[in-house]
């Protein structure tokens, strides 16, 4: 859309309110959202967008415009991905149906009266009303112009000047012996010396090519309609799937469930996973109450007060990070779970609450996989990201050969990114010749080269006598008896010594991003294993590390490359 040329504003084709274009933009924005949440609606939205694109001759323009071709390729790729997701959801549904072995039951009575989508409808109503108000106001602006222009004088003038006044482009037009000034959003359409048509009625005047400005109301209409229709579609989809779930007997599965205190989601585990190590599904859920429960509800006196105090204590523990993981509960899941489906379950309460509860999903079912902004799997009983010493020792075992930990692919990717930043900084600092930027380079460049060299080539080698630590500029020898601790902190590995300064390698990756990509940071693993060798001498290697395995710093090589790059920038 940004690369598509915009038709110029002329008197024959003035730039007014383009309702079809605004509708297409709204559909395209909704399709981008539906690609994430509603694959079927996304297919319909992309189909409508491509149909409008074809009606405007976009397919013919794709042969000569790279932007048009890129749009078609992206749309085709998105459609292929949506079809694949729908097919995968169908296979998930079939797998869940087979797992139930043909056992089906209707939903429990409390779940029969559960209604989905109310909140989405409530949120959609004011947003759609705001969109309608924006459309009405934009229409009022257009009608006011038409009424005023009908009784105004139509003049033809010459563009005398084009200037900027407080970031606003101002057009100076000479017509009928007078000078008129107009604000314009498209100054490129009115070059100096060209002829333009204007309408004048006393003190009121306007360009015929740019008659009015209703951009604010149009933006309100688009934003309100996109967000309102998104909520409305979510509510209708949830209501439809919920009705389908209540329509007849549903497959049932015996599972384990747990409510996560971190995000409030219900996570479903297989019945043969009593430790809760591998969640399979997750969704938000609410309790479903029958009418008889609501009629019988009443004040509970002291019991209610004790329950309230217990609940407040639980909330305080959760906020303080001291609460134990929620217990796993046995449950029966109703419905064939697949991506986007609606389910319900009947679960046993906790040990001190033996009552059975019925809950229904209020968001689509999602498979539990590490996402871009999710941490990797972790045992629910472990409060920190560090592994137990027994687990680390089981993975090491005694060996005769030296052990080495070096920069992995993720650390090298961080180093390459910093190297690009370094190259861009050298270019920006030297491109204009001698200036004050050279002082900035002299201060920042040594630190940048050190960081890049460390990220690309750090290495820790453990042998019989101690550690060989390869940093950006040299390889240091640290005997075992001089080491106090080895730890990972702030994306670096730190070797603390008793009688001397610490040896530090930084950066050795990006632990925050690695965890959210579902990975265990390589530098953290290295620090844990080296720390275990410090505590367990029987696991240390028997042999000394040869020179070839001690590592080689890459800092001097990067200095040479930086000098060559700087010379190329100055000379070329």
mmCIF file of N, CA, C and O in Angstrom, residues 264-326:
data_model
loop_
_atom_site.group_PDB
_atom_site.id
_atom_site.type_symbol
_atom_site.label_atom_id
_atom_site.label_comp_id
_atom_site.label_asym_id
_atom_site.label_seq_id
_atom_site.Cartn_x
_atom_site.Cartn_y
_atom_site.Cartn_z
ATOM 1 N N UNK A 264 -3.630 -16.986 34.490
ATOM 2 C CA UNK A 264 -5.034 -17.325 34.673
ATOM 3 C C UNK A 264 -5.568 -18.361 33.714
ATOM 4 O O UNK A 264 -6.771 -18.600 33.683
ATOM 5 N N UNK A 265 -4.714 -18.989 32.934
ATOM 6 C CA UNK A 265 -5.170 -19.988 31.973
ATOM 7 C C UNK A 265 -5.304 -21.359 32.629
ATOM 8 O O UNK A 265 -4.570 -21.683 33.576
ATOM 9 N N UNK A 266 -6.227 -22.140 32.110
ATOM 10 C CA UNK A 266 -6.373 -23.529 32.520
ATOM 11 C C UNK A 266 -5.512 -24.377 31.600
ATOM 12 O O UNK A 266 -5.668 -24.316 30.371
ATOM 13 N N UNK A 267 -4.614 -25.155 32.168
ATOM 14 C CA UNK A 267 -3.740 -26.013 31.382
ATOM 15 C C UNK A 267 -4.151 -27.465 31.588
ATOM 16 O O UNK A 267 -4.390 -27.889 32.722
ATOM 17 N N UNK A 268 -4.222 -28.192 30.494
ATOM 18 C CA UNK A 268 -4.700 -29.567 30.480
ATOM 19 C C UNK A 268 -3.507 -30.485 30.275
ATOM 20 O O UNK A 268 -2.680 -30.265 29.377
ATOM 21 N N UNK A 269 -3.435 -31.529 31.123
ATOM 22 C CA UNK A 269 -2.369 -32.530 31.047
ATOM 23 C C UNK A 269 -3.004 -33.895 30.774
ATOM 24 O O UNK A 269 -4.182 -34.122 31.062
ATOM 25 N N UNK A 270 -2.196 -34.782 30.223
ATOM 26 C CA UNK A 270 -2.674 -36.142 29.998
ATOM 27 C C UNK A 270 -2.909 -36.831 31.334
ATOM 28 O O UNK A 270 -2.286 -36.508 32.356
ATOM 29 N N UNK A 271 -3.810 -37.809 31.333
ATOM 30 C CA UNK A 271 -4.138 -38.505 32.581
ATOM 31 C C UNK A 271 -2.954 -39.293 33.128
ATOM 32 O O UNK A 271 -2.896 -39.573 34.333
ATOM 33 N N UNK A 272 -1.995 -39.678 32.260
ATOM 34 C CA UNK A 272 -0.827 -40.441 32.721
ATOM 35 C C UNK A 272 0.376 -39.534 32.974
ATOM 36 O O UNK A 272 1.525 -39.984 32.918
ATOM 37 N N UNK A 273 0.139 -38.237 33.233
ATOM 38 C CA UNK A 273 1.205 -37.285 33.565
ATOM 39 C C UNK A 273 0.929 -36.698 34.945
ATOM 40 O O UNK A 273 0.603 -35.516 35.088
ATOM 41 N N UNK A 274 1.032 -37.527 36.014
ATOM 42 C CA UNK A 274 0.653 -37.041 37.349
ATOM 43 C C UNK A 274 1.555 -35.946 37.880
ATOM 44 O O UNK A 274 1.166 -35.215 38.796
ATOM 45 N N UNK A 275 2.767 -35.800 37.333
ATOM 46 C CA UNK A 275 3.667 -34.743 37.793
ATOM 47 C C UNK A 275 3.392 -33.413 37.093
ATOM 48 O O UNK A 275 3.943 -32.382 37.494
ATOM 49 N N UNK A 276 2.583 -33.421 36.056
ATOM 50 C CA UNK A 276 2.285 -32.189 35.337
ATOM 51 C C UNK A 276 3.494 -31.594 34.641
ATOM 52 O O UNK A 276 3.712 -30.381 34.673
ATOM 53 N N UNK A 277 4.289 -32.444 33.983
ATOM 54 C CA UNK A 277 5.512 -31.982 33.344
ATOM 55 C C UNK A 277 5.281 -31.459 31.931
ATOM 56 O O UNK A 277 6.070 -30.650 31.441
ATOM 57 N N UNK A 278 4.236 -31.958 31.266
ATOM 58 C CA UNK A 278 4.041 -31.593 29.856
ATOM 59 C C UNK A 278 2.596 -31.189 29.597
ATOM 60 O O UNK A 278 1.752 -32.045 29.322
ATOM 61 N N UNK A 279 2.272 -29.903 29.684
ATOM 62 C CA UNK A 279 0.898 -29.483 29.352
ATOM 63 C C UNK A 279 0.628 -29.665 27.863
ATOM 64 O O UNK A 279 1.517 -29.498 27.019
ATOM 65 N N UNK A 280 -0.619 -30.014 27.550
ATOM 66 C CA UNK A 280 -0.999 -30.278 26.163
ATOM 67 C C UNK A 280 -1.820 -29.134 25.591
ATOM 68 O O UNK A 280 -1.585 -28.692 24.468
ATOM 69 N N UNK A 281 -2.785 -28.645 26.354
ATOM 70 C CA UNK A 281 -3.693 -27.594 25.900
ATOM 71 C C UNK A 281 -3.754 -26.488 26.942
ATOM 72 O O UNK A 281 -3.443 -26.705 28.119
ATOM 73 N N UNK A 282 -4.202 -25.325 26.520
ATOM 74 C CA UNK A 282 -4.464 -24.249 27.477
ATOM 75 C C UNK A 282 -5.564 -23.355 26.934
ATOM 76 O O UNK A 282 -5.742 -23.205 25.714
ATOM 77 N N UNK A 283 -6.336 -22.762 27.833
ATOM 78 C CA UNK A 283 -7.425 -21.852 27.483
ATOM 79 C C UNK A 283 -7.880 -21.156 28.755
ATOM 80 O O UNK A 283 -7.560 -21.588 29.876
ATOM 81 N N UNK A 284 -8.614 -20.078 28.605
ATOM 82 C CA UNK A 284 -9.248 -19.415 29.741
ATOM 83 C C UNK A 284 -10.619 -20.051 29.976
ATOM 84 O O UNK A 284 -11.315 -20.418 29.017
ATOM 85 N N UNK A 285 -11.007 -20.162 31.223
ATOM 86 C CA UNK A 285 -12.279 -20.795 31.556
ATOM 87 C C UNK A 285 -12.945 -20.066 32.713
ATOM 88 O O UNK A 285 -12.290 -19.356 33.483
ATOM 89 N N UNK A 286 -14.263 -20.258 32.800
ATOM 90 C CA UNK A 286 -15.060 -19.700 33.893
ATOM 91 C C UNK A 286 -15.967 -20.796 34.442
ATOM 92 O O UNK A 286 -16.343 -21.729 33.717
ATOM 93 N N UNK A 287 -16.337 -20.641 35.702
ATOM 94 C CA UNK A 287 -17.233 -21.617 36.318
ATOM 95 C C UNK A 287 -18.638 -21.459 35.746
ATOM 96 O O UNK A 287 -19.103 -20.346 35.474
ATOM 97 N N UNK A 288 -19.305 -22.575 35.548
ATOM 98 C CA UNK A 288 -20.697 -22.600 35.104
ATOM 99 C C UNK A 288 -21.560 -23.009 36.284
ATOM 100 O O UNK A 288 -21.357 -24.089 36.870
ATOM 101 N N UNK A 289 -22.509 -22.159 36.668
ATOM 102 C CA UNK A 289 -23.376 -22.420 37.813
ATOM 103 C C UNK A 289 -24.792 -22.693 37.333
ATOM 104 O O UNK A 289 -25.306 -21.994 36.460
ATOM 105 N N UNK A 290 -25.388 -23.695 37.917
ATOM 106 C CA UNK A 290 -26.788 -23.973 37.613
ATOM 107 C C UNK A 290 -27.706 -23.030 38.346
ATOM 108 O O UNK A 290 -27.324 -22.341 39.293
ATOM 109 N N UNK A 291 -28.977 -23.000 37.935
ATOM 110 C CA UNK A 291 -29.929 -22.099 38.569
ATOM 111 C C UNK A 291 -30.161 -22.446 40.025
ATOM 112 O O UNK A 291 -30.305 -21.593 40.871
ATOM 113 N N UNK A 292 -30.116 -23.795 40.312
ATOM 114 C CA UNK A 292 -30.354 -24.167 41.701
ATOM 115 C C UNK A 292 -29.236 -23.692 42.606
ATOM 116 O O UNK A 292 -29.438 -23.328 43.747
ATOM 117 N N UNK A 293 -27.969 -23.620 42.045
ATOM 118 C CA UNK A 293 -26.866 -23.122 42.855
ATOM 119 C C UNK A 293 -27.023 -21.642 43.148
ATOM 120 O O UNK A 293 -26.750 -21.172 44.247
ATOM 121 N N UNK A 294 -27.484 -20.889 42.126
ATOM 122 C CA UNK A 294 -27.635 -19.454 42.339
ATOM 123 C C UNK A 294 -28.752 -19.166 43.339
ATOM 124 O O UNK A 294 -28.658 -18.255 44.146
ATOM 125 N N UNK A 295 -29.854 -19.966 43.301
ATOM 126 C CA UNK A 295 -30.969 -19.717 44.213
ATOM 127 C C UNK A 295 -30.580 -20.039 45.648
ATOM 128 O O UNK A 295 -31.077 -19.426 46.587
ATOM 129 N N UNK A 296 -29.702 -21.047 45.801
ATOM 130 C CA UNK A 296 -29.344 -21.462 47.156
ATOM 131 C C UNK A 296 -28.205 -20.644 47.736
ATOM 132 O O UNK A 296 -27.863 -20.800 48.897
ATOM 133 N N UNK A 297 -27.596 -19.805 46.928
ATOM 134 C CA UNK A 297 -26.455 -19.045 47.424
ATOM 135 C C UNK A 297 -26.927 -18.029 48.456
ATOM 136 O O UNK A 297 -27.938 -17.367 48.291
ATOM 137 N N UNK A 298 -26.181 -17.895 49.528
ATOM 138 C CA UNK A 298 -26.554 -16.945 50.570
ATOM 139 C C UNK A 298 -25.377 -16.665 51.460
ATOM 140 O O UNK A 298 -24.281 -17.184 51.281
ATOM 141 N N UNK A 299 -25.544 -15.815 52.473
ATOM 142 C CA UNK A 299 -24.438 -15.480 53.352
ATOM 143 C C UNK A 299 -24.011 -16.696 54.156
ATOM 144 O O UNK A 299 -24.820 -17.527 54.561
ATOM 145 N N UNK A 300 -22.718 -16.798 54.377
ATOM 146 C CA UNK A 300 -22.183 -17.950 55.092
ATOM 147 C C UNK A 300 -21.604 -17.603 56.431
ATOM 148 O O UNK A 300 -20.977 -18.442 57.064
ATOM 149 N N UNK A 301 -21.714 -16.384 56.894
ATOM 150 C CA UNK A 301 -21.258 -16.005 58.212
ATOM 151 C C UNK A 301 -19.764 -16.109 58.355
ATOM 152 O O UNK A 301 -18.979 -15.646 57.549
ATOM 153 N N UNK A 302 -19.338 -16.759 59.452
ATOM 154 C CA UNK A 302 -17.913 -16.854 59.766
ATOM 155 C C UNK A 302 -17.154 -17.650 58.731
ATOM 156 O O UNK A 302 -15.985 -17.378 58.455
ATOM 157 N N UNK A 303 -17.794 -18.670 58.140
ATOM 158 C CA UNK A 303 -17.112 -19.476 57.134
ATOM 159 C C UNK A 303 -16.722 -18.622 55.939
ATOM 160 O O UNK A 303 -15.643 -18.749 55.383
ATOM 161 N N UNK A 304 -17.653 -17.721 55.539
ATOM 162 C CA UNK A 304 -17.333 -16.846 54.425
ATOM 163 C C UNK A 304 -16.186 -15.917 54.778
ATOM 164 O O UNK A 304 -15.322 -15.621 53.940
ATOM 165 N N UNK A 305 -16.132 -15.423 55.996
ATOM 166 C CA UNK A 305 -15.031 -14.551 56.396
ATOM 167 C C UNK A 305 -13.701 -15.268 56.391
ATOM 168 O O UNK A 305 -12.688 -14.736 55.932
ATOM 169 N N UNK A 306 -13.698 -16.525 56.892
ATOM 170 C CA UNK A 306 -12.451 -17.299 56.879
ATOM 171 C C UNK A 306 -12.013 -17.591 55.448
ATOM 172 O O UNK A 306 -10.825 -17.528 55.118
ATOM 173 N N UNK A 307 -12.988 -17.893 54.587
ATOM 174 C CA UNK A 307 -12.643 -18.159 53.188
ATOM 175 C C UNK A 307 -12.079 -16.910 52.514
ATOM 176 O O UNK A 307 -11.150 -16.988 51.708
ATOM 177 N N UNK A 308 -12.645 -15.743 52.880
ATOM 178 C CA UNK A 308 -12.138 -14.509 52.286
ATOM 179 C C UNK A 308 -10.708 -14.233 52.721
ATOM 180 O O UNK A 308 -9.862 -13.830 51.926
ATOM 181 N N UNK A 309 -10.426 -14.466 54.036
ATOM 182 C CA UNK A 309 -9.059 -14.267 54.506
ATOM 183 C C UNK A 309 -8.097 -15.241 53.849
ATOM 184 O O UNK A 309 -6.968 -14.878 53.489
ATOM 185 N N UNK A 310 -8.525 -16.472 53.658
ATOM 186 C CA UNK A 310 -7.676 -17.453 52.981
ATOM 187 C C UNK A 310 -7.401 -17.030 51.540
ATOM 188 O O UNK A 310 -6.281 -17.141 51.038
ATOM 189 N N UNK A 311 -8.440 -16.519 50.870
ATOM 190 C CA UNK A 311 -8.259 -16.061 49.493
ATOM 191 C C UNK A 311 -7.311 -14.883 49.400
ATOM 192 O O UNK A 311 -6.462 -14.821 48.504
ATOM 193 N N UNK A 312 -7.423 -13.930 50.366
ATOM 194 C CA UNK A 312 -6.506 -12.798 50.356
ATOM 195 C C UNK A 312 -5.074 -13.246 50.611
ATOM 196 O O UNK A 312 -4.134 -12.723 50.003
ATOM 197 N N UNK A 313 -4.894 -14.223 51.496
ATOM 198 C CA UNK A 313 -3.553 -14.747 51.728
ATOM 199 C C UNK A 313 -2.981 -15.407 50.499
ATOM 200 O O UNK A 313 -1.792 -15.272 50.182
ATOM 201 N N UNK A 314 -3.844 -16.129 49.767
ATOM 202 C CA UNK A 314 -3.392 -16.774 48.534
ATOM 203 C C UNK A 314 -2.959 -15.734 47.508
ATOM 204 O O UNK A 314 -1.931 -15.882 46.838
ATOM 205 N N UNK A 315 -3.739 -14.646 47.385
ATOM 206 C CA UNK A 315 -3.386 -13.587 46.442
ATOM 207 C C UNK A 315 -2.057 -12.938 46.816
ATOM 208 O O UNK A 315 -1.209 -12.663 45.954
ATOM 209 N N UNK A 316 -1.840 -12.707 48.123
ATOM 210 C CA UNK A 316 -0.582 -12.105 48.563
ATOM 211 C C UNK A 316 0.602 -13.009 48.238
ATOM 212 O O UNK A 316 1.668 -12.544 47.818
ATOM 213 N N UNK A 317 0.433 -14.319 48.415
ATOM 214 C CA UNK A 317 1.516 -15.251 48.087
ATOM 215 C C UNK A 317 1.808 -15.257 46.596
ATOM 216 O O UNK A 317 2.960 -15.313 46.173
ATOM 217 N N UNK A 318 0.764 -15.183 45.773
ATOM 218 C CA UNK A 318 0.967 -15.175 44.314
ATOM 219 C C UNK A 318 1.715 -13.925 43.895
ATOM 220 O O UNK A 318 2.667 -13.973 43.106
ATOM 221 N N UNK A 319 1.284 -12.749 44.434
ATOM 222 C CA UNK A 319 1.947 -11.502 44.061
ATOM 223 C C UNK A 319 3.392 -11.475 44.543
ATOM 224 O O UNK A 319 4.250 -10.882 43.893
ATOM 225 N N UNK A 320 3.678 -12.102 45.666
ATOM 226 C CA UNK A 320 5.036 -12.142 46.178
ATOM 227 C C UNK A 320 5.894 -13.229 45.589
ATOM 228 O O UNK A 320 7.081 -13.321 45.887
ATOM 229 N N UNK A 321 5.320 -14.065 44.715
ATOM 230 C CA UNK A 321 6.080 -15.137 44.092
ATOM 231 C C UNK A 321 6.396 -16.290 45.031
ATOM 232 O O UNK A 321 7.272 -17.105 44.735
ATOM 233 N N UNK A 322 5.695 -16.384 46.192
ATOM 234 C CA UNK A 322 5.990 -17.427 47.168
ATOM 235 C C UNK A 322 4.938 -18.519 47.175
ATOM 236 O O UNK A 322 5.037 -19.464 47.953
ATOM 237 N N UNK A 323 3.934 -18.411 46.344
ATOM 238 C CA UNK A 323 2.863 -19.402 46.359
ATOM 239 C C UNK A 323 3.342 -20.704 45.727
ATOM 240 O O UNK A 323 4.045 -20.685 44.706
ATOM 241 N N UNK A 324 2.999 -21.842 46.315
ATOM 242 C CA UNK A 324 3.341 -23.114 45.677
ATOM 243 C C UNK A 324 2.549 -23.295 44.395
ATOM 244 O O UNK A 324 1.520 -22.647 44.194
ATOM 245 N N UNK A 325 3.033 -24.129 43.493
ATOM 246 C CA UNK A 325 2.288 -24.343 42.246
ATOM 247 C C UNK A 325 0.907 -24.900 42.530
ATOM 248 O O UNK A 325 0.723 -25.707 43.456
ATOM 249 N N UNK A 326 -0.113 -24.478 41.777
ATOM 250 C CA UNK A 326 -1.470 -24.997 42.002
ATOM 251 C C UNK A 326 -1.493 -26.512 41.816
ATOM 252 O O UNK A 326 -0.742 -27.061 41.002
#
